[in-house]
Short mmCIF file of the C-alpha atoms (twelve columns), coordinates in Angstrom:
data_MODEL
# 
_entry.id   MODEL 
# 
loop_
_atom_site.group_PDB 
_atom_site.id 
_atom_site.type_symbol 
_atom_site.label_atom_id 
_atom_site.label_alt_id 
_atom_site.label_comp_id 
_atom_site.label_asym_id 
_atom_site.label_seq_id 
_atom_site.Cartn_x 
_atom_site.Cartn_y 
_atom_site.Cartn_z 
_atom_site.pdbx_PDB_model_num 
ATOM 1   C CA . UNK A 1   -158.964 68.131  218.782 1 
ATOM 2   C CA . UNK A 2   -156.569 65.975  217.590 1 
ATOM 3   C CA . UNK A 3   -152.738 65.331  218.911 1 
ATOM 4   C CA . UNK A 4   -151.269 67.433  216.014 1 
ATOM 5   C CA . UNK A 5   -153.511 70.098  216.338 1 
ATOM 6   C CA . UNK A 6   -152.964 70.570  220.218 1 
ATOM 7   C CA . UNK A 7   -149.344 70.834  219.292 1 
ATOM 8   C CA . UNK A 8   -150.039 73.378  216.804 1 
ATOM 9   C CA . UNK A 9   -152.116 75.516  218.891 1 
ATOM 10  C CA . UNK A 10  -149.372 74.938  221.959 1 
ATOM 11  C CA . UNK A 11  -146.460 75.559  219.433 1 
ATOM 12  C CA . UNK A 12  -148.414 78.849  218.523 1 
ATOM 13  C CA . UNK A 13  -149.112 79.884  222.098 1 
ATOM 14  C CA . UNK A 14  -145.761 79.364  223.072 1 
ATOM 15  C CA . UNK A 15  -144.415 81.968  220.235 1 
ATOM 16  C CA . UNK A 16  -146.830 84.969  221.247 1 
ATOM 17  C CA . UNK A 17  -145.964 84.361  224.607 1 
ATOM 18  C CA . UNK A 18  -142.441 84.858  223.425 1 
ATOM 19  C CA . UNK A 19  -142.936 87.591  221.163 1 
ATOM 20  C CA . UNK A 20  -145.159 89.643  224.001 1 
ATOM 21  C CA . UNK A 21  -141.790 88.922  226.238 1 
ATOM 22  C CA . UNK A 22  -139.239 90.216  224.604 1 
ATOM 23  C CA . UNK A 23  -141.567 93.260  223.708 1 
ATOM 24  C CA . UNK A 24  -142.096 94.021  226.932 1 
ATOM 25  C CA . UNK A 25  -138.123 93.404  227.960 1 
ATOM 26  C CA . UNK A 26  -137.197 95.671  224.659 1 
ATOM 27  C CA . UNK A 27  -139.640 98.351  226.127 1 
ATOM 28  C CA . UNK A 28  -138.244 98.171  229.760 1 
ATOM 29  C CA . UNK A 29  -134.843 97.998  229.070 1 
ATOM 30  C CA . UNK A 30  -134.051 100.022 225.816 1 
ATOM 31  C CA . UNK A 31  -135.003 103.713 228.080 1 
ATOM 32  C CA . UNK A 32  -138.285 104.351 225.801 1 
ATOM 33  C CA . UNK A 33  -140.248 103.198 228.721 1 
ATOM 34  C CA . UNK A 34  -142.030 106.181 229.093 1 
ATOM 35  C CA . UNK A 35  -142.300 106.083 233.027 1 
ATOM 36  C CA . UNK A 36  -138.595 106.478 232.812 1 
ATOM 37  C CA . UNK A 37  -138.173 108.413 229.840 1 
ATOM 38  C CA . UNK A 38  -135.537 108.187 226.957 1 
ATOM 39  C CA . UNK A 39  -132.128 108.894 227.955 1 
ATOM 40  C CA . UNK A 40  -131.174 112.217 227.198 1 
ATOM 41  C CA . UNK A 41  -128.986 115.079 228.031 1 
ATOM 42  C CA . UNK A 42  -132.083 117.395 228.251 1 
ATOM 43  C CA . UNK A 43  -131.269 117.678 232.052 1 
ATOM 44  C CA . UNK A 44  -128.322 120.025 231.311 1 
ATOM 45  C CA . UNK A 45  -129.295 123.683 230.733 1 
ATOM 46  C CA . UNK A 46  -127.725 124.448 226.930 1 
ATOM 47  C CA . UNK A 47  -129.340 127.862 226.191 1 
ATOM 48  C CA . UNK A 48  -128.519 129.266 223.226 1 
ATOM 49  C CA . UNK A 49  -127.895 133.023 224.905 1 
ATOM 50  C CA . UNK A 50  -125.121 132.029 227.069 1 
ATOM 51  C CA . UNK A 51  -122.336 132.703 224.311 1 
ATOM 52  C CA . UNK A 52  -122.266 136.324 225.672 1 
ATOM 53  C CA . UNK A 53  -121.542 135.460 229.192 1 
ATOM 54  C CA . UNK A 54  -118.177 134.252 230.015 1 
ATOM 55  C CA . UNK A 55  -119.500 132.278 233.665 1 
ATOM 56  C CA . UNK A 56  -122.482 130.862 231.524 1 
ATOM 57  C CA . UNK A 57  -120.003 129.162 228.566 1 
ATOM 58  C CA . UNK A 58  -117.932 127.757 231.406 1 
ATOM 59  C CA . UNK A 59  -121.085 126.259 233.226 1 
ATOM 60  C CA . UNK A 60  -122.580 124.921 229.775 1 
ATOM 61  C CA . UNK A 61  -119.235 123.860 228.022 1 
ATOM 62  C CA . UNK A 62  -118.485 121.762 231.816 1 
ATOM 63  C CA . UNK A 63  -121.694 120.753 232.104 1 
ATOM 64  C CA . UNK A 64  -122.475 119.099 229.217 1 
ATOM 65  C CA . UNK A 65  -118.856 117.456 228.895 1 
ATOM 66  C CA . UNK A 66  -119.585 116.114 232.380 1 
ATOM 67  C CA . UNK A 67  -123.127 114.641 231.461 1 
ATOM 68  C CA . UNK A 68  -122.974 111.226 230.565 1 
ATOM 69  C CA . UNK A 69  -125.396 108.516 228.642 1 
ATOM 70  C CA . UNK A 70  -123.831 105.233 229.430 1 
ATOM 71  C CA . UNK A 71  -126.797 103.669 228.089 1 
ATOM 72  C CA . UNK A 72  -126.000 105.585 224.276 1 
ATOM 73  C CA . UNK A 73  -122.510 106.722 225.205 1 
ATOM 74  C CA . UNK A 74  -119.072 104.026 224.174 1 
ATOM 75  C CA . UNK A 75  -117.450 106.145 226.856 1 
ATOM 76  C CA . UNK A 76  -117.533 109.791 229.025 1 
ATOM 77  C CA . UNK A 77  -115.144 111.539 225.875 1 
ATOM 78  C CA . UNK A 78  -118.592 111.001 223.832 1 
ATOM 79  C CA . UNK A 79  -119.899 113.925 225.902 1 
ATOM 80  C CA . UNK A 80  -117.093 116.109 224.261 1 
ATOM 81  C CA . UNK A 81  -118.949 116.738 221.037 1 
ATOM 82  C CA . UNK A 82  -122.358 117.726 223.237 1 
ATOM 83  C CA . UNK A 83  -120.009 120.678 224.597 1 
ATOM 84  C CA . UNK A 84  -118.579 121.858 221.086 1 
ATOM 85  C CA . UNK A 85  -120.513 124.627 220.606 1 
ATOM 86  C CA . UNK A 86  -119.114 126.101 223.710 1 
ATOM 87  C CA . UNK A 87  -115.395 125.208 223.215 1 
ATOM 88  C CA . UNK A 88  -112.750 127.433 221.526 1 
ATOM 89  C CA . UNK A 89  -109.061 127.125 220.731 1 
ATOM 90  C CA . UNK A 90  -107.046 123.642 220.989 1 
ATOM 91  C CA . UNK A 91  -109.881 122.197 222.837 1 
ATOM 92  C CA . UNK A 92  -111.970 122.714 220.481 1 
ATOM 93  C CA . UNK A 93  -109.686 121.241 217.965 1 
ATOM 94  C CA . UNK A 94  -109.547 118.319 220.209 1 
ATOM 95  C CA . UNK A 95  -113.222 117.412 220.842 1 
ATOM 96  C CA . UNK A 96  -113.086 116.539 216.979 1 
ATOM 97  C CA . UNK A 97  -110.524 114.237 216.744 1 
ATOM 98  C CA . UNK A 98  -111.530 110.453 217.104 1 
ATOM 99  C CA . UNK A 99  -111.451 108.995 221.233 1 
ATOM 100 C CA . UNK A 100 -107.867 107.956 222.113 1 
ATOM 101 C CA . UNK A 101 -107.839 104.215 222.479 1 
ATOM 102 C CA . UNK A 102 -105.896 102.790 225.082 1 
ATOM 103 C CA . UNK A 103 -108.266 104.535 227.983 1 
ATOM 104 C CA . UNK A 104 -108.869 102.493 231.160 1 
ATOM 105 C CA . UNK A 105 -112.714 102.683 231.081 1 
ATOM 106 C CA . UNK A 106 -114.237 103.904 234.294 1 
ATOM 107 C CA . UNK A 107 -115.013 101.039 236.598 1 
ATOM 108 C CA . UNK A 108 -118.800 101.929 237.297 1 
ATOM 109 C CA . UNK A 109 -119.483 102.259 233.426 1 
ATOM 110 C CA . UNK A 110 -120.500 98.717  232.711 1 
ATOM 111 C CA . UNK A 111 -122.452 98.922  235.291 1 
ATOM 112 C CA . UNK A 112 -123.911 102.242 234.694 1 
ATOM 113 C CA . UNK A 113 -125.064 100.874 231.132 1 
ATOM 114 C CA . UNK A 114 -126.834 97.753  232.782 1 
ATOM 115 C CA . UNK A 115 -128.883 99.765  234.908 1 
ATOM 116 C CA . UNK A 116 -130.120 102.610 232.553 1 
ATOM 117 C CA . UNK A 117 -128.223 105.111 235.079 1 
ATOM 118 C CA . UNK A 118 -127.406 108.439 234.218 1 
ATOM 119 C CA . UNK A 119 -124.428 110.876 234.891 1 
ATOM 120 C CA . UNK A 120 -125.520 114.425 235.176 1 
ATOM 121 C CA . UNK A 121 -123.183 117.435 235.745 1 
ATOM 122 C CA . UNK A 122 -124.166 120.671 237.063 1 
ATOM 123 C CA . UNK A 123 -121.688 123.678 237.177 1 
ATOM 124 C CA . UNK A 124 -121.384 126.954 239.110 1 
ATOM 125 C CA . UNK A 125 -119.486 129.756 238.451 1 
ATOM 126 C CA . UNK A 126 -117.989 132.034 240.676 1 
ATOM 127 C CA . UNK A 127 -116.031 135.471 240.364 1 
ATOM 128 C CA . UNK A 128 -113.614 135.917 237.699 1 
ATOM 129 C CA . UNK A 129 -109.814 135.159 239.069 1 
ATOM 130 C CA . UNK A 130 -108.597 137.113 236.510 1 
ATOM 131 C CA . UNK A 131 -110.495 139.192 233.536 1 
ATOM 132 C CA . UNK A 132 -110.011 140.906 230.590 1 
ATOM 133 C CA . UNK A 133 -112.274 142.134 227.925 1 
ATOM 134 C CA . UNK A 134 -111.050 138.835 226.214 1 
ATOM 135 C CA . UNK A 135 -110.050 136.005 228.896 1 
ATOM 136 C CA . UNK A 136 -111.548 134.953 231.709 1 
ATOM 137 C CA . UNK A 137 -110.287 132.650 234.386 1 
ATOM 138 C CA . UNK A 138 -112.795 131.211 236.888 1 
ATOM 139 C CA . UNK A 139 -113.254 128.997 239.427 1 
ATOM 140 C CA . UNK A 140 -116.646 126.682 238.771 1 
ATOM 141 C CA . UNK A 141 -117.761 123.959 241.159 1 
ATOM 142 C CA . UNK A 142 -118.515 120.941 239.579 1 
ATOM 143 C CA . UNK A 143 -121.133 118.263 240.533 1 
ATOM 144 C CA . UNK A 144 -121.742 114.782 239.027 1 
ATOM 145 C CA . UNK A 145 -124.702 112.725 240.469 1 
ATOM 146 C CA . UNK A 146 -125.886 109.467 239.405 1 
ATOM 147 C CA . UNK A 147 -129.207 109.262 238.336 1 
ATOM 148 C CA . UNK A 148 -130.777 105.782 238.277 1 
ATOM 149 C CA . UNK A 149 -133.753 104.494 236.573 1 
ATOM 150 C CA . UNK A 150 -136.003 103.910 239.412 1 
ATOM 151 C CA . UNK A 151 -135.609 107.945 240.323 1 
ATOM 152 C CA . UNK A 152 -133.364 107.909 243.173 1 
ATOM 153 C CA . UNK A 153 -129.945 109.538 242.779 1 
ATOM 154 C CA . UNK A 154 -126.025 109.045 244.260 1 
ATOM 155 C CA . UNK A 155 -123.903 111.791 244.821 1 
ATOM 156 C CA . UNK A 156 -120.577 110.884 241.934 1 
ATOM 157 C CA . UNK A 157 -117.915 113.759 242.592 1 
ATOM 158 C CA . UNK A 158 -117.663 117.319 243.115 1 
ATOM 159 C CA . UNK A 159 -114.425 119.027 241.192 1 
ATOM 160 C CA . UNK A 160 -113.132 122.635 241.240 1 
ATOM 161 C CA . UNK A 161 -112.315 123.397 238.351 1 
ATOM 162 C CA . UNK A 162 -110.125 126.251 237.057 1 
ATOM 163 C CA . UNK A 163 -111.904 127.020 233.641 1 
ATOM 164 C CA . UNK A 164 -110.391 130.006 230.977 1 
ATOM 165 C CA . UNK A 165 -112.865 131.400 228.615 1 
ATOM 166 C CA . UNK A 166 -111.830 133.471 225.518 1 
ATOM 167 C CA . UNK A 167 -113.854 135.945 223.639 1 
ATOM 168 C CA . UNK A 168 -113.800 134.969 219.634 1 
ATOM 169 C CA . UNK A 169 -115.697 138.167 217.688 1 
ATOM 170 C CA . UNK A 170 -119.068 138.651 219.635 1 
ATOM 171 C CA . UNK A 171 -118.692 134.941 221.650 1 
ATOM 172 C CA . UNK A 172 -116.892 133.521 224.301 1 
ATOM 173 C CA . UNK A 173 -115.843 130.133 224.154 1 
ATOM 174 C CA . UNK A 174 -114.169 127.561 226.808 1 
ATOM 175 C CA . UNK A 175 -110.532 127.121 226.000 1 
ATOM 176 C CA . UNK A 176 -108.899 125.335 229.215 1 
ATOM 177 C CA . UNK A 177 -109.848 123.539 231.889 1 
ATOM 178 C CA . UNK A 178 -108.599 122.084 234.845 1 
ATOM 179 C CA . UNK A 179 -110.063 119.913 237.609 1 
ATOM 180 C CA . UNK A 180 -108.929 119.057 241.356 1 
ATOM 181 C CA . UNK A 181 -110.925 117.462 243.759 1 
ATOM 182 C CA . UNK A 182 -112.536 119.225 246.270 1 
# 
């Protein structure tokens, strides 16, 4: 084989061995690497059924605007518009205006977006504070947990949260929220 020809072949060799590289790093790190599955939100419980139970909107509606993609998500308000189906009144309004700018990102979501990590949210209700046949107040825990690529998990936050849900014709819908530590 001649000089030119070994260069070729080498110059060739050197490009699938590129090519099968970033494959394999597009595959690893873009979340379709199917050991690790796509990130989704398909950890938080969104059944359809739960418009007719005031505790069920509140865990939904919190859940889902708790759950985060950093990997898909600019920031945690993109969760907002997973939640709209369960939001009434002003905050529903509000989930469909634009993202303020001007928002301090949170400090772990750069990092959070390297890794492939997760934010899930899981919400409990408890008895109604107050209740009427069309408002609800009630107290839900809240629970964030970090869930990172290789399958282990860190504890986030817990909240209480003081959540009022208002019945709109046959549905009821999240209106107001508030959270405190616990």
């Amino acid at each position: 084989m001649k000089r030119g020809q070994l260069i070729a072949v080498c110059a060739v060799l050197v490009f699938v061995v590129t090519v099968a590289a970033a494959v394999v790093a597009l595959v690893k790190f873009s979340g379709t690497d199917d050991s690790h599955g796509p990130a989704t939100d398909a950890h938080v419980h969104l059944d359809d059924d739960r418009g007719s139970d005031p505790g069920g909107v509140a865990e939904a509606a919190l859940a889902a605007m708790f759950s985060w993609q950093p990997a898909v998500d600019p920031s945690p308000a993109a969760a907002v518009g997973r939640s709209q189906r369960w939001l009434g009144g002003q905050l529903a309004a509000d989930a469909t205006q634009p993202t303020a700018t001007g928002i301090r990102p949170l400090p772990q979501w750069a990092g959070w977006r390297e890794s492939g990590d997760i934010v899930t949210a899981t919400a409990q209700s408890g008895e109604a504070i107050t209740a009427s046949d069309t408002r609800q107040v009630l107290d839900v825990a809240l629970t964030q947990t970090v869930l990172h690529r290789d399958g282990s998990t860190t504890p986030y936050s817990d909240y209480r949260v003081r959540a009022v849900v208002e019945k709109n014709s046959d549905t009821w819908q999240l209106t107001e929220y508030n959270l405190a530590p616990k």
